[in-house]
XYZ file of C-alpha atoms in Angstrom:
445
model
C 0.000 0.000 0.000
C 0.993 3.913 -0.698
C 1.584 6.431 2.121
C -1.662 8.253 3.315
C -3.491 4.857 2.135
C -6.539 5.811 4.935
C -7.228 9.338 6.491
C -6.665 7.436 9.908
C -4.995 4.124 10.919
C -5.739 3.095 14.514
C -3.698 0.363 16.044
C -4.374 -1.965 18.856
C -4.084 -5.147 20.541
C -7.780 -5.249 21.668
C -9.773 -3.853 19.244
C -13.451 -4.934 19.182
C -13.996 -5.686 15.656
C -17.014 -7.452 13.990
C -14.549 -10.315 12.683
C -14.133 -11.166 16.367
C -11.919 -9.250 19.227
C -8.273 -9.095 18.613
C -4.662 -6.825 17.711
C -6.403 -5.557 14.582
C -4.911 -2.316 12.933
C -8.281 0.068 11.349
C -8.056 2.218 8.340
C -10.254 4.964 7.770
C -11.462 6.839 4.566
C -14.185 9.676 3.545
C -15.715 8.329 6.961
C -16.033 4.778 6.642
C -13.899 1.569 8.111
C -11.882 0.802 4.894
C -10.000 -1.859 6.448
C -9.581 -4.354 9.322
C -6.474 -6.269 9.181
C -4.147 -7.846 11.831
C -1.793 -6.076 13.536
C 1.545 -5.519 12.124
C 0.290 -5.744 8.490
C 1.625 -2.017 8.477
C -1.413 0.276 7.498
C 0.215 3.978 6.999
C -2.650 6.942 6.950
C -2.656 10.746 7.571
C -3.030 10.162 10.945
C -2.088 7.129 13.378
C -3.162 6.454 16.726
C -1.795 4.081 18.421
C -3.215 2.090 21.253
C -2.141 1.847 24.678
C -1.512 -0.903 26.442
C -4.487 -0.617 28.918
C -7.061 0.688 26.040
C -9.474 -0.971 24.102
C -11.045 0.206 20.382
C -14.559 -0.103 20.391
C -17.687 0.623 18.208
C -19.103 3.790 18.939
C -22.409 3.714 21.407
C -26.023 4.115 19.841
C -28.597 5.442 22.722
C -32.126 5.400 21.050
C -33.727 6.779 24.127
C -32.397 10.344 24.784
C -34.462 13.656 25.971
C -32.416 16.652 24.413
C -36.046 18.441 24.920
C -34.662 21.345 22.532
C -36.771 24.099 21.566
C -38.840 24.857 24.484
C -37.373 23.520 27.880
C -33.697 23.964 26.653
C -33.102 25.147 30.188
C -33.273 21.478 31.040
C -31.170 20.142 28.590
C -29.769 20.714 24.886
C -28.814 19.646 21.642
C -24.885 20.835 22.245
C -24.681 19.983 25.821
C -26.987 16.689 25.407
C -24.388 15.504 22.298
C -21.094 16.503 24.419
C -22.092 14.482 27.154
C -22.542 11.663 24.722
C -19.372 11.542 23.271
C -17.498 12.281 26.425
C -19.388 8.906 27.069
C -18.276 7.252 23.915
C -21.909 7.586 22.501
C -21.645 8.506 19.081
C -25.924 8.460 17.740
C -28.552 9.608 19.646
C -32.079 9.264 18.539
C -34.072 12.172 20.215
C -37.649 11.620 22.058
C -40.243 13.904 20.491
C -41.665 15.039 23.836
C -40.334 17.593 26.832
C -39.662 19.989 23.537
C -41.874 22.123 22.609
C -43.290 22.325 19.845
C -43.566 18.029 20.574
C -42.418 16.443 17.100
C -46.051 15.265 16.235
C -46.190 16.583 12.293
C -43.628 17.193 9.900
C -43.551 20.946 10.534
C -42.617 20.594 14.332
C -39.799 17.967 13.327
C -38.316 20.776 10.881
C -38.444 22.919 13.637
C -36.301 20.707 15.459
C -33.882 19.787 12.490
C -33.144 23.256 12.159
C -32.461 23.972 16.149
C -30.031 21.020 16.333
C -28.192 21.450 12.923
C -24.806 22.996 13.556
C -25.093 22.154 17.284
C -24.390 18.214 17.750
C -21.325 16.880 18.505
C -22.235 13.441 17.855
C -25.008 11.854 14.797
C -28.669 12.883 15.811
C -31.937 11.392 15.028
C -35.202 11.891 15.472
C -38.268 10.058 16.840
C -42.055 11.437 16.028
C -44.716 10.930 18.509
C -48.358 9.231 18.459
C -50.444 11.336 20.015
C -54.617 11.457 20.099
C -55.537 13.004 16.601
C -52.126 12.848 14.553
C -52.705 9.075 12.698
C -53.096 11.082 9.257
C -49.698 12.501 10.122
C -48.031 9.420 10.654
C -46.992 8.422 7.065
C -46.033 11.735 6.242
C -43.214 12.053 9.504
C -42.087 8.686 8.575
C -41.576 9.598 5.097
C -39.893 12.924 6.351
C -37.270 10.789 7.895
C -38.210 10.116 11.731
C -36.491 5.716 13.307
C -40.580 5.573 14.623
C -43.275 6.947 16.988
C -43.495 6.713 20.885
C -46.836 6.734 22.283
C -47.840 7.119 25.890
C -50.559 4.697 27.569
C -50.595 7.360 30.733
C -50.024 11.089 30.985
C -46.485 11.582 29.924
C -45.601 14.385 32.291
C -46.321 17.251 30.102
C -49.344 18.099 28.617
C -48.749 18.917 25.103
C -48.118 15.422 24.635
C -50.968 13.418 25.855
C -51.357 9.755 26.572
C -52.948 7.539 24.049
C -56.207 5.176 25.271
C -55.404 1.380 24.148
C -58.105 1.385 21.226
C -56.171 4.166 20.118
C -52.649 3.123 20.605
C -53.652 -0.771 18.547
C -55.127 2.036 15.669
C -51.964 3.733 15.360
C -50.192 0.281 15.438
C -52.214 -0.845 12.784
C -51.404 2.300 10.591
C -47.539 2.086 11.415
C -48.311 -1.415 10.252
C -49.182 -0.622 6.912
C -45.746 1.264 6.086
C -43.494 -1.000 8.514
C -42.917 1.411 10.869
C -42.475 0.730 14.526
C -44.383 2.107 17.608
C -42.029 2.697 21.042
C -44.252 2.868 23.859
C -44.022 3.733 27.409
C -45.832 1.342 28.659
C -47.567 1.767 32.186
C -51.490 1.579 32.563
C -53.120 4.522 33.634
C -56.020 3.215 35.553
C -53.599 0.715 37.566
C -51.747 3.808 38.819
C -54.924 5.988 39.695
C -55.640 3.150 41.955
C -52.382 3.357 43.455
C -51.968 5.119 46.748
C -50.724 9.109 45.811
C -46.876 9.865 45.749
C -45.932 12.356 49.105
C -43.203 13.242 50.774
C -39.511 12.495 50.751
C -39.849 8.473 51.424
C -39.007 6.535 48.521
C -41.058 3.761 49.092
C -44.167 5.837 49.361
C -43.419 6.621 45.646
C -42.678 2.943 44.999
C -45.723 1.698 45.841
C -47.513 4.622 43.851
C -45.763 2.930 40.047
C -46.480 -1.088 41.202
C -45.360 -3.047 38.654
C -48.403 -4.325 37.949
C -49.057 -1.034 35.930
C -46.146 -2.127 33.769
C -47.153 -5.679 33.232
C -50.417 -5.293 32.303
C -49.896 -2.358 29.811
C -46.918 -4.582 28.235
C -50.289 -7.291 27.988
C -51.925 -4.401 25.723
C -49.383 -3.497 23.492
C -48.552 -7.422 23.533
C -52.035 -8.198 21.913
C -52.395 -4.937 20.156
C -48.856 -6.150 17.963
C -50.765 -9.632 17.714
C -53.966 -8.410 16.095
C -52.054 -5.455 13.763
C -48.854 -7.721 12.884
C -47.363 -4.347 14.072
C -43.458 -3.620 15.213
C -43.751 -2.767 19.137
C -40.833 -1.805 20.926
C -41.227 -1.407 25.056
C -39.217 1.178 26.839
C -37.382 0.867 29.930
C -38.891 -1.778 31.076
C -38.405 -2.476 35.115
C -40.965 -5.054 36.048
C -39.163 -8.270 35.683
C -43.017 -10.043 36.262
C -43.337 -9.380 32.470
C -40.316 -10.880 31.542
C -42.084 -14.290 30.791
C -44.926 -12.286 29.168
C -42.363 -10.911 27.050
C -40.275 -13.953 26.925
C -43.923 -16.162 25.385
C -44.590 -13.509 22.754
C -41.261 -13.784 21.259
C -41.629 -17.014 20.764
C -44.941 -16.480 19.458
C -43.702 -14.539 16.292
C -45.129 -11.129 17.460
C -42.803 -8.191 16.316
C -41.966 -6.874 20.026
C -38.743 -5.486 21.107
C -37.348 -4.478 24.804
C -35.086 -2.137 26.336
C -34.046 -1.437 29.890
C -31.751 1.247 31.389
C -28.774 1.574 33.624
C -30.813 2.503 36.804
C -32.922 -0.634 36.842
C -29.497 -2.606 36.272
C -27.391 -0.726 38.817
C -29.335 1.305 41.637
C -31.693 -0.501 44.041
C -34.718 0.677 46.131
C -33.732 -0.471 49.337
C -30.327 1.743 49.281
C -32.436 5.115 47.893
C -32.210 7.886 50.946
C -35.204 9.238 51.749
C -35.745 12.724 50.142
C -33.342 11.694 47.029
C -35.066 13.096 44.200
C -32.185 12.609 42.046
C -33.237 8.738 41.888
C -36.981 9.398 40.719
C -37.594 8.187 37.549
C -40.684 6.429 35.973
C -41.371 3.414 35.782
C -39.371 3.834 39.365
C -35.816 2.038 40.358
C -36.589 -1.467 42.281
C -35.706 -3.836 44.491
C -32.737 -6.251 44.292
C -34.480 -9.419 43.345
C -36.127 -7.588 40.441
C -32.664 -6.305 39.205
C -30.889 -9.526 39.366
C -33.866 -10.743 37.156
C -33.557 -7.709 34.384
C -30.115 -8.845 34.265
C -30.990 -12.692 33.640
C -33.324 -11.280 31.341
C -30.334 -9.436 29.140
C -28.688 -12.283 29.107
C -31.009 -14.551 27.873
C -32.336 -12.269 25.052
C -35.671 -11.495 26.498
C -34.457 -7.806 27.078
C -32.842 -6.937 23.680
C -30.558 -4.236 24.988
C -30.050 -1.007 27.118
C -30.030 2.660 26.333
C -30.210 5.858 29.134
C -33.565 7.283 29.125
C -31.638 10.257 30.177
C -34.360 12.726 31.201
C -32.978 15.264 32.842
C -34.373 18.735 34.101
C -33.129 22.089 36.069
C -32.434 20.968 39.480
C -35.666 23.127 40.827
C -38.231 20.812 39.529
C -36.034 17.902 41.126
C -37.420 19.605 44.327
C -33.735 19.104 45.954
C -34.893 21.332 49.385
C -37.817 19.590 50.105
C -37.042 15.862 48.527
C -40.670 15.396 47.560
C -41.336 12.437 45.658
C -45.050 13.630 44.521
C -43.731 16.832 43.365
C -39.957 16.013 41.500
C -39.343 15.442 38.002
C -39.125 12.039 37.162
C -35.805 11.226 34.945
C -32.233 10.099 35.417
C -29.369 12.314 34.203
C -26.820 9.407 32.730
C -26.055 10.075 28.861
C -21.962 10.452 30.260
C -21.971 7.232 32.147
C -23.838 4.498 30.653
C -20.953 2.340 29.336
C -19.023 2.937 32.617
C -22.282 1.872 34.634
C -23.130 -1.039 32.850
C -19.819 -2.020 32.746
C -18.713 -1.698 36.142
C -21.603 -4.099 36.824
C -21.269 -6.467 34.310
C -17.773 -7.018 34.498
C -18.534 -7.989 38.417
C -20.708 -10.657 36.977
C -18.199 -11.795 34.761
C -20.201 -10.847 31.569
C -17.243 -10.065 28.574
C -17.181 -6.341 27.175
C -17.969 -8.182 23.910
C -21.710 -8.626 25.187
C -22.290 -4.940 26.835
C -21.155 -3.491 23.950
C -24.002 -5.831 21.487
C -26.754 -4.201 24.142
C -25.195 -0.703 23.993
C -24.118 -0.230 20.239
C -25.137 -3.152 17.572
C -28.470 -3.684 18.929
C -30.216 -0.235 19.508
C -28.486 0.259 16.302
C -30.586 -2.559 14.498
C -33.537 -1.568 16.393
C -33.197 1.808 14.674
C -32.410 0.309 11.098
C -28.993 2.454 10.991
C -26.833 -0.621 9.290
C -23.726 1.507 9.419
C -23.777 2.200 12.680
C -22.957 0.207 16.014
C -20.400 -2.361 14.459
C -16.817 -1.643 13.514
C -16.641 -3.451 10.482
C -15.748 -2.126 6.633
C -18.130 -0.191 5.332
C -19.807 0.922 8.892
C -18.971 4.186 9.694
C -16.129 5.365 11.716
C -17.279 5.622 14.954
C -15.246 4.869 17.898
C -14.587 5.123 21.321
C -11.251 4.333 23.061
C -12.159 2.474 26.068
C -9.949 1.960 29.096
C -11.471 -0.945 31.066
C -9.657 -1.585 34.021
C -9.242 2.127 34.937
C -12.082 3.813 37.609
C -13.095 7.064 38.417
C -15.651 8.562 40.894
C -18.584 10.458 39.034
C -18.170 14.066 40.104
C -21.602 16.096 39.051
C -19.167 19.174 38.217
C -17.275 17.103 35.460
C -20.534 15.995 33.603
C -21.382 18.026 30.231
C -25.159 17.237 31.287
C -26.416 20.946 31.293
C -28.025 20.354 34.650
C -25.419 18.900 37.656
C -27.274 16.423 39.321
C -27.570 12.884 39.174
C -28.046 10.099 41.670
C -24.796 8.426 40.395
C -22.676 11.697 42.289
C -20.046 9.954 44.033
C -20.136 6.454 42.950
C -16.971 4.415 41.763
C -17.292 3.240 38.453
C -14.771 0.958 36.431
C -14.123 2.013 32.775
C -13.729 5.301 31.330
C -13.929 6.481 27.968
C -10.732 8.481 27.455
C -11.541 9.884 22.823
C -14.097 9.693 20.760
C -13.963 9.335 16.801
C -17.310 10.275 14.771
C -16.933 9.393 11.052
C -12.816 9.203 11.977
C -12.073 12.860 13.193
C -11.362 12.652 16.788
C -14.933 14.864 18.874
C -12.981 17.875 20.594
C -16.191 19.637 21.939
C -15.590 22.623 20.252
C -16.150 22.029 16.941
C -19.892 20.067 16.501
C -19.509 17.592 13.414
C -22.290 15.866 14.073
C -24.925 15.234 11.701
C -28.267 14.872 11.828
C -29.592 11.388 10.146
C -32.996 10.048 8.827
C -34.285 7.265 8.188
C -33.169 4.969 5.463
């Protein structure tokens, strides 16, 4: 090969590669992987980086499940500091919820709103998600068409009220219309009439606010959506799901042949109920953080492929509306701050349980990536594109709130040891500095 063959030649002697893990040396051109070859065949580019000893070469991170909530509550979060907390976090696409913004992305003409807020701002890739909402099915086909990975529907008041919750006759119609174009409905899935029944949310004790989201909200909306994909031959996706008593539901329609699809997050997989202070707002997210015996069944439930993977739900908010002085459940927002940290969680975790980085990074990068239909994103492969983190396993840090890019410094993970940092970040093969967004923002197809 000539000098300058690739734009960039990365060289390593663990380098997580779709041909299998191994001292692989990458080229990069115009973008793309170009080549994957062993190490020492002698690549030469533009630019070299070569591996340390202690560092791994992953695929960059896809989170499907991120709140940027950009126009209209940008206080809480935003499109530049949402995308440099992802790459700091070696997340390199983020698909955007279409709710907590305002105007919501429910038509074509609110998702070109957004397209033209976030161009020029993202650091990392950025797509879009449209929203199912009472009285938008004739502007379905027309958002998918305009480019948006799918549509989330509520089945229970989603916290604001320009985007409201979808009855279940309602939510099987819109599944039947996404049906007809092969589209695929995301659904935050807790029943409404389950948690009216449920005692009220007050005051600063976390299990008062426990028992208010019982997971028999979440298992018997997962039911509806369940037979709603039956009937409609629809694509259903569940999000962060944290009632393991609907992991044999789940588990049964799989094998059934119905089109259904599960993610869960880091808090279900690495907080627990019984050690949430009283007061700690920080932790309040819904469907709510549970006990120990639930966790270690999410995590049986990764592993045997009846959850298909995990992104962050990061839902973050100015630290007012986490009511920090009084630490009231009934009153807080309800999200998790945790773009930064989700490889670092998860992997702190499952490298305890002896699960290989090998299988985090299929929930964290191939499989959200699939879910979205992006085939050129999540793997590092030629022809994928040439997004990387370098990953330093064994190291550990302590999560500091004051180092986070989230635009809002809280989260309940302030103080906790985690193994694995992310130390660069590569999107398309230029190395994310944070002051120069590169990012681009993608569509469907």
């Amino acid at each position: 090969m000539t000098d300058s063959d690739f734009d960039l030649v990365l060289r390593g002697n663990r380098v997580y590669a779709g041909a299998g893990t191994g001292a692989w040396e990458v080229g990069v051109r115009g973008g793309a992987v170009a080549a994957v070859v062993p190490l020492g065949t002698g690549l030469t580019g533009d630019r070299v980086v070569e591996l340390a000893d202690d560092e791994a070469l992953i695929p960059g991170l896809v989170d499907s499940h991120v709140h940027v909530n950009e126009p209209g509550r940008t206080e809480w979060e935003g499109f530049a500091s949402a995308t440099r907390a992802a790459a700091a976090g070696g997340v390199t696409t983020v698909i955007d919820m279409p709710l907590n913004s305002i105007p919501p992305t429910v038509s074509v003409e609110a998702l070109e709103v957004k397209r033209e807020v976030a161009a020029g701002q993202a650091f990392v890739d950025v797509g879009f998600w449209g929203g199912a909402v009472p009285g938008n099915t004739g502007d379905l086909r027309a958002l998918h068409e305009a480019g948006v990975f799918g549509f989330k529907c509520f089945l229970l008041h989603s916290g604001v009220d320009e985007f409201p919750q979808l009855e279940p006759e309602e939510m099987e119609k819109d599944l039947a219309e996404l049906a007809s174009f092969d589209s695929l409905l995301i659904v935050h899935a807790e029943d409404s009439q389950v948690i009216a029944d449920a005692p009220e949310p007050t005051g600063p004790e976390y299990s008062g606010f426990l028992a208010s989201r019982p997971r028999s909200a979440e298992n018997k909306a997962i039911a509806q959506v369940i037979d709603a994909a039956r009937r409609t031959r629809g694509r259903a996706h569940i999000l962060h799901l944290s009632s393991a008593d609907a992991l044999p539901l789940i588990a049964a329609a799989k094998r059934e042949g119905i089109r259904l699809t599960v993610e869960t997050c880091p808090h279900y997989l690495t907080l627990l109920a019984e050690e949430i202070p009283d007061g700690a707002t920080a932790f309040k997210c819904c469907p709510p953080i549970r006990e120990a015996s639930n966790r270690e069944l999410l995590w049986q439930g990764l592993q045997d492929g009846t959850i298909d993977f995990i992104v962050s739900d990061h839902s973050p908010s100015t630290l007012d509306l986490k009511d920090l002085e009084n630490g009231d459940f009934g009153v807080a927002w309800g999200g998790v701050s945790s773009l930064q940290l989700g490889l670092s969680l998860i992997w702190t975790e499952a490298h305890r349980r002896g699960i290989p980085l090998e299988t985090v990074l299929e929930w964290m990068s191939r499989r959200p990536a699939e879910l979205a239909g992006l085939g050129r994103k999540g793997r590092l492969e030629v022809g994928a594109d040439a997004d990387f983190a370098v990953f330093a396993p064994e190291d550990s840090f302590v999560v500091e709130t004051a180092k986070l890019h989230h635009k809002n410094p809280i989260t309940p993970y302030a103080g906790k040891e985690l193994t694995g940092s992310v130390r660069r970040t590569f999107l398309r093969g230029t190395e994310v500095s944070g002051d120069e967004p590169t990012g681009r923002l993608l569509r469907r197809g």
